[in-house]
Structures are given as structure tokens and as C-alpha cells.
Short mmCIF file of C-alpha atoms in Angstrom, two decimals:
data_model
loop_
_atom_site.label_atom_id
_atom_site.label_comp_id
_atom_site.label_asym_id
_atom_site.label_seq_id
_atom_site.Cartn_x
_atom_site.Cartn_y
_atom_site.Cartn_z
CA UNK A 1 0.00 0.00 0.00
CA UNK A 2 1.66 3.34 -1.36
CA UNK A 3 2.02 6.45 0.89
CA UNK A 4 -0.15 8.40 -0.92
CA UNK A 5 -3.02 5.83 -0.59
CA UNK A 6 -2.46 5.36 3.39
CA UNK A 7 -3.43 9.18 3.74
CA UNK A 8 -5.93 9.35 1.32
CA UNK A 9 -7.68 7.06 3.49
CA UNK A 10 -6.54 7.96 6.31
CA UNK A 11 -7.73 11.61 6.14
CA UNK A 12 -11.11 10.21 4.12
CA UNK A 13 -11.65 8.06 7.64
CA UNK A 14 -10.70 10.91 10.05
CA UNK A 15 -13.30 13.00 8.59
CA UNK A 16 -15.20 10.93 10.55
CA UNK A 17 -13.89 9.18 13.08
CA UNK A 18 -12.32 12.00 15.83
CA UNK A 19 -10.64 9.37 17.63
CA UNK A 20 -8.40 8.49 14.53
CA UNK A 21 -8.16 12.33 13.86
CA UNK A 22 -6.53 12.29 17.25
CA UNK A 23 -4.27 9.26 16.80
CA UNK A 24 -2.86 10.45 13.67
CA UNK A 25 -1.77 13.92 15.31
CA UNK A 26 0.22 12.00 17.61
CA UNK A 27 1.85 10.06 15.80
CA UNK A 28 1.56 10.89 12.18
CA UNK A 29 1.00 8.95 9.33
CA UNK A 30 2.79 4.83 8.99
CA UNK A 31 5.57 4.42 6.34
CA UNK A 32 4.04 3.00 3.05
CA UNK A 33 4.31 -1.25 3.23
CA UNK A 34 5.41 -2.97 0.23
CA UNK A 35 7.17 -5.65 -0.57
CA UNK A 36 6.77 -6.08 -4.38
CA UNK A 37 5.13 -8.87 -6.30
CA UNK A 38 3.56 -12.05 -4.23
CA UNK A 39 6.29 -14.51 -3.99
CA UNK A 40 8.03 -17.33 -1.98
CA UNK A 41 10.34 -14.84 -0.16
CA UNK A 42 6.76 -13.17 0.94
CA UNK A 43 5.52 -16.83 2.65
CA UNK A 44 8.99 -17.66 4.38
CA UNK A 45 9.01 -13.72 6.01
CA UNK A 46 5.19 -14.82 6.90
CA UNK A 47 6.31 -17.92 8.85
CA UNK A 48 9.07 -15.91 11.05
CA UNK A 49 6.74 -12.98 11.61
CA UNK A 50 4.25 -15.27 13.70
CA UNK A 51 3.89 -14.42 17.08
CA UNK A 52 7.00 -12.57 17.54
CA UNK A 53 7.74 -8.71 17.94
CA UNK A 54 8.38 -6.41 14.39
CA UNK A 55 12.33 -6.57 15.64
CA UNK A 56 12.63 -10.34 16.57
CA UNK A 57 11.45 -11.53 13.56
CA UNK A 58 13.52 -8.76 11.54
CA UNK A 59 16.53 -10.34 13.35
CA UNK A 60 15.62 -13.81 12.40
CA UNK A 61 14.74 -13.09 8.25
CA UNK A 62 17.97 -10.92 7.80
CA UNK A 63 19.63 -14.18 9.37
CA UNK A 64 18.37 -16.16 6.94
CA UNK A 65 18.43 -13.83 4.00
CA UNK A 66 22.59 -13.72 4.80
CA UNK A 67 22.50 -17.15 4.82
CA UNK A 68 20.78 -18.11 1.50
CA UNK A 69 22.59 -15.26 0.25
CA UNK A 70 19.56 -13.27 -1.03
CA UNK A 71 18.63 -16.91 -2.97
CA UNK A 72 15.37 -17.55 -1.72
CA UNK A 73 14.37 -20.09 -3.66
CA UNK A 74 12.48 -23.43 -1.80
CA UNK A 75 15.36 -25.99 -2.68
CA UNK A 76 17.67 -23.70 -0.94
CA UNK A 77 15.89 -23.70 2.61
CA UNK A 78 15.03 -27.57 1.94
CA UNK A 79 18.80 -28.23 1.59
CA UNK A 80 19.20 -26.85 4.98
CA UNK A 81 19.44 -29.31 7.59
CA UNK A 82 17.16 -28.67 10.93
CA UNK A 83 20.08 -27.81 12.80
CA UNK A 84 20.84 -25.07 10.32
CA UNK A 85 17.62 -23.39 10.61
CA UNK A 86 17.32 -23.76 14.29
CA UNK A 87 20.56 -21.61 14.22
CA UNK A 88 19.39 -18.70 12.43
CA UNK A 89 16.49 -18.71 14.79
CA UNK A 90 13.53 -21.01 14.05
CA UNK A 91 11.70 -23.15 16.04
CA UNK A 92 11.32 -26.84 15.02
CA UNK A 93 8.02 -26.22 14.57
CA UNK A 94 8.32 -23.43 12.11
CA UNK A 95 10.95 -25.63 10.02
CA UNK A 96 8.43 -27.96 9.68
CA UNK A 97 6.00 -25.14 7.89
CA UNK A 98 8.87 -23.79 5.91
CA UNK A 99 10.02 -27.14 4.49
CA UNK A 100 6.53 -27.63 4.32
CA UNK A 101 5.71 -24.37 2.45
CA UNK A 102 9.12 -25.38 -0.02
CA UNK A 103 7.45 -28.30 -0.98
CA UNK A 104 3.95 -26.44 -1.82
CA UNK A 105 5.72 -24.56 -3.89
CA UNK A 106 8.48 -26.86 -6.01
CA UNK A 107 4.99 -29.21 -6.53
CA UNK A 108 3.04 -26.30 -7.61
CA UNK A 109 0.29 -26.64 -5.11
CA UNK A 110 0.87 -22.98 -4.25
CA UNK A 111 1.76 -20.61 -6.80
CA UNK A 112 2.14 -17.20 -5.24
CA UNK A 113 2.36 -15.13 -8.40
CA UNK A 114 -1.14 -16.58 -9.10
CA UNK A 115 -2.66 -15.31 -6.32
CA UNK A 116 -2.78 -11.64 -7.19
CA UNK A 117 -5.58 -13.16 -9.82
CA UNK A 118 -7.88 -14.31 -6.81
CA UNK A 119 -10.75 -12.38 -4.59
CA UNK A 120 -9.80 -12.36 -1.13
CA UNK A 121 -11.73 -15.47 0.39
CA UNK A 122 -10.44 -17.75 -1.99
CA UNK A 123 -7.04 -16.58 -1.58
CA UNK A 124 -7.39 -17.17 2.21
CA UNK A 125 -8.79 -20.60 1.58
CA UNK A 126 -6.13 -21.86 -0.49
CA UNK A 127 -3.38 -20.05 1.91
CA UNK A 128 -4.81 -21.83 5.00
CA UNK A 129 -4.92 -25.12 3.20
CA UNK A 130 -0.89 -24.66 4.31
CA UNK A 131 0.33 -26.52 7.31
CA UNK A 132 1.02 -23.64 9.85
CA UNK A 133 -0.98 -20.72 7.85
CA UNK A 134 -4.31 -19.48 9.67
CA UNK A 135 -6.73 -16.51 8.73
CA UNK A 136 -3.61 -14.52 10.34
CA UNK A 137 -1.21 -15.55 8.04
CA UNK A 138 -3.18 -14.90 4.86
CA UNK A 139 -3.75 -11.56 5.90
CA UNK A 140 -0.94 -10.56 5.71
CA UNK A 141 -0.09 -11.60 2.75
CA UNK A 142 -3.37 -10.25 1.69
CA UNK A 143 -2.67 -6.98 3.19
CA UNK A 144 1.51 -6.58 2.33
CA UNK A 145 2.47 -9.03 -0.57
CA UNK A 146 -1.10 -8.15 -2.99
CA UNK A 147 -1.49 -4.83 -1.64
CA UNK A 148 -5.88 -5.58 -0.55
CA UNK A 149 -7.18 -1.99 0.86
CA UNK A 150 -9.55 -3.70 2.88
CA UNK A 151 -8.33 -6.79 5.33
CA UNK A 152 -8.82 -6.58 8.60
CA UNK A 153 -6.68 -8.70 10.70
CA UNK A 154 -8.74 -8.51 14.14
CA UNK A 155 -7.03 -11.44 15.45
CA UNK A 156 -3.81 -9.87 15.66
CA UNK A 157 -3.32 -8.99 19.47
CA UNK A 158 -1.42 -5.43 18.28
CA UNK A 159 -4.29 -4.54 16.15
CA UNK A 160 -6.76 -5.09 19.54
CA UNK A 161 -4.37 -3.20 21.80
CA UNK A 162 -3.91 -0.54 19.40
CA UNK A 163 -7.83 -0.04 19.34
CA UNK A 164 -8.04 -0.26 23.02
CA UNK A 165 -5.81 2.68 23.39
CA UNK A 166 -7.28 4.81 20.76
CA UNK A 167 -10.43 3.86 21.47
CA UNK A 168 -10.56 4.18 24.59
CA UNK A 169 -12.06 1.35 26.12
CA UNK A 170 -11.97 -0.25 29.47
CA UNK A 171 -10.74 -3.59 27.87
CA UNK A 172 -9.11 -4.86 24.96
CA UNK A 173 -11.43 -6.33 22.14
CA UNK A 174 -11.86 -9.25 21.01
CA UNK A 175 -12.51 -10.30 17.36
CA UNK A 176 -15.52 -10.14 17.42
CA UNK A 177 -15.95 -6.15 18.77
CA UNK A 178 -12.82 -5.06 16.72
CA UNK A 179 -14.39 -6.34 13.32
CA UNK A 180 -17.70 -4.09 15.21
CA UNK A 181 -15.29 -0.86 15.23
CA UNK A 182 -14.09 -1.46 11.59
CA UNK A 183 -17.05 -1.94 10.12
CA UNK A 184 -17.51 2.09 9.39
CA UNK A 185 -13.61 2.04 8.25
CA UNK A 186 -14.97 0.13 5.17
CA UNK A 187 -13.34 -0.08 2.45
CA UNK A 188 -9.94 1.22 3.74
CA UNK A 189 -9.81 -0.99 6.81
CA UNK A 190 -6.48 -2.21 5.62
CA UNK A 191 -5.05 1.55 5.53
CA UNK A 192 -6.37 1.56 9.49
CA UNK A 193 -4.52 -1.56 10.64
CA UNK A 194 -1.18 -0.46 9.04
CA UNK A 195 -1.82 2.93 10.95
CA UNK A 196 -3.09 0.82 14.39
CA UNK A 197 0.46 -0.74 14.29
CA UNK A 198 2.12 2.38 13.54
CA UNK A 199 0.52 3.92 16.16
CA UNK A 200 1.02 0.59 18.64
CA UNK A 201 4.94 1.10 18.04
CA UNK A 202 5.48 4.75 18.31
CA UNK A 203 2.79 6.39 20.62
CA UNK A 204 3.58 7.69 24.23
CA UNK A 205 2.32 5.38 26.81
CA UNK A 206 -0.39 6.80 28.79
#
């Protein structure tokens, strides 16, 4: 998603929403968040990013992206042996899902380039059909690989703190009430998650 998009909606939703007016005065608008076209790379950074902090998981991929060289291609990771990978930082469960995801891919049972043809649910379905790839998982690659204006990840426990804060509630939301407060963000829900993070990372504590 380009800069220029992110405040387009961003300013179209703060129009009418005061309590994102007031967010994005504090902390201004998110970086744009692109990562070019859908691909293999895209899946692997997918797999390190789950449940760990922005930085740990930037740790982890630039250890692996020094040690494949900038090759990431699925034979290359599947050569690896398990205690390779644990080295650069995965757990044995997520070099099951990468060698996992390298086969997908070498058998053509995922295609990532493809992808960018589909509507969102059936990209989700055949994402999920992945050993170790949830509704999470395919939205961000929804969201950051095919560029969609409006997922809504509102499972993702940064995304719920983020609206408790802004929000201002007494407790953090579930799924269920955070998909409640996006519904008026429609379409550019997407815009308002990469801002909710933004703002997660970089406003004052209260």
C-alpha cells in the first residue's frame, strides 16, 4: 500500500472518526508497506513474523536472508538441515511449515504469483490449506504481498491493543468487537490496521 493511498484514506476516515483524527496527530501517518510482487520470499518472512515482535522476527529473516545469500528459492531452505535453521532462529516447529511451504511450492500446489488473480476469500482458503498458515497468516499476505485496501486482521493482538488505546475502552477487544469498530472504516480498513500498528509502536504510553 503506497504512501499516498495510506493518507488518502486515512484523512477520508478521520473525517469521521475524531478518535483516529486524534491518533494520527500523535503520531503521524505509517511508512508505506510494500514488498513487491507475491512470492516465496513473501511466505517464508510470513512464517518468522508469527507471534513474535516487528524486531525479533527482523533479526531472524535478515539471518536467513545472509545465509541463503539473497537466494530464496524453496530448494535452498530444503537443503538446509534442521540444525541449520534452528541456528538462524527457528523453532522446530516453524521448520516444519517452511520445508513444508518449499514443498507447496516446487509441486506447484501454491503458486504465489497466481494469487494476485484471486478475490480475497479464496485466496485465504487456499493459503490456510498450508500446514502452519491461519486466517492470520493470509492476511498478511493479503494486506503486504497483494497490496488488498480492505483486510482486517482482528485477530492480531497489536491490532486489539492498538484499538483499546485509541479507542478508549476499558478492555481490549476481542474479534468479534474489533471487526464491530471497523465496520464504518470500510473499504480502507487495511489503511487503518497499518496505521493501528504504527501507532502501537510509536505512541507515548499513557
Amino acid at each position: 500500500m503506497t504512501r499516498p493511498h495510506l493518507e488518502q484514506a486515512l484523512d477520508q476516515i478521520a473525517l469521521e472518526d475524531h478518535h483516529i483524527a486524534q491518533a494520527l496527530e500523535e503520531v503521524g501517518y505509517p511508512d508505506e508497506r510494500r514488498r513487491g510482487d507475491p512470492s516465496y520470499e513473501h511466505f517464508l518472512r510470513i512464517i518468522v513474523g508469527q507471534q513474535l515482535s516487528v524486531k525479533a522476527a527482523a533479526t531472524i529473516f535478515g539471518r536467513i536472508e545472509a545465509a541463503l545469500a539473497g537466494d530464496f528459492r524453496p530448494q535452498r531452505v530444503l537443503a538446509m538441515n534442521d540444525s541449520e535453521l534452528r541456528a538462524l532462529g527457528l523453532s522446530r516447529q516453524k521448520i516444519g511449515y517452511a520445508r513444508g511451504l518449499s514443498e507447496a511450492v516446487l509441486d506447484g500446489r501454491l503458486v504465489p504469483t497466481a494469487l494476485a488473480d484471486l478475490p480475497d476469500d479464496a485466496v485465504v482458503e487456499q493459503i490456510t490449506r498450508l500446514k502452519g498458515f491461519g486466517r492470520w497468516s493470509a492476511e498478511m499476505f493479503l494486506l503486504f504481498s497483494l497490496g488488498r485496501p480492505d483486510v482486517w486482521p482482528a485477530d492480531d493482538l497489536a491490532i486489539q491493543a492498538g484499538l483499546h488505546r485509541i479507542k478508549n475502552l476499558k478492555t481490549r477487544p476481542d474479534r468479534k468487537r474489533a471487526d464491530a469498530l471497523a465496520r464504518p472504516w470500510r473499504p480502507y480498513r487495511g489503511a487503518v490496521a497499518i496505521f493501528i500498528w504504527h501507532y502501537y509502536s510509536n505512541a507515548p504510553l499513557p
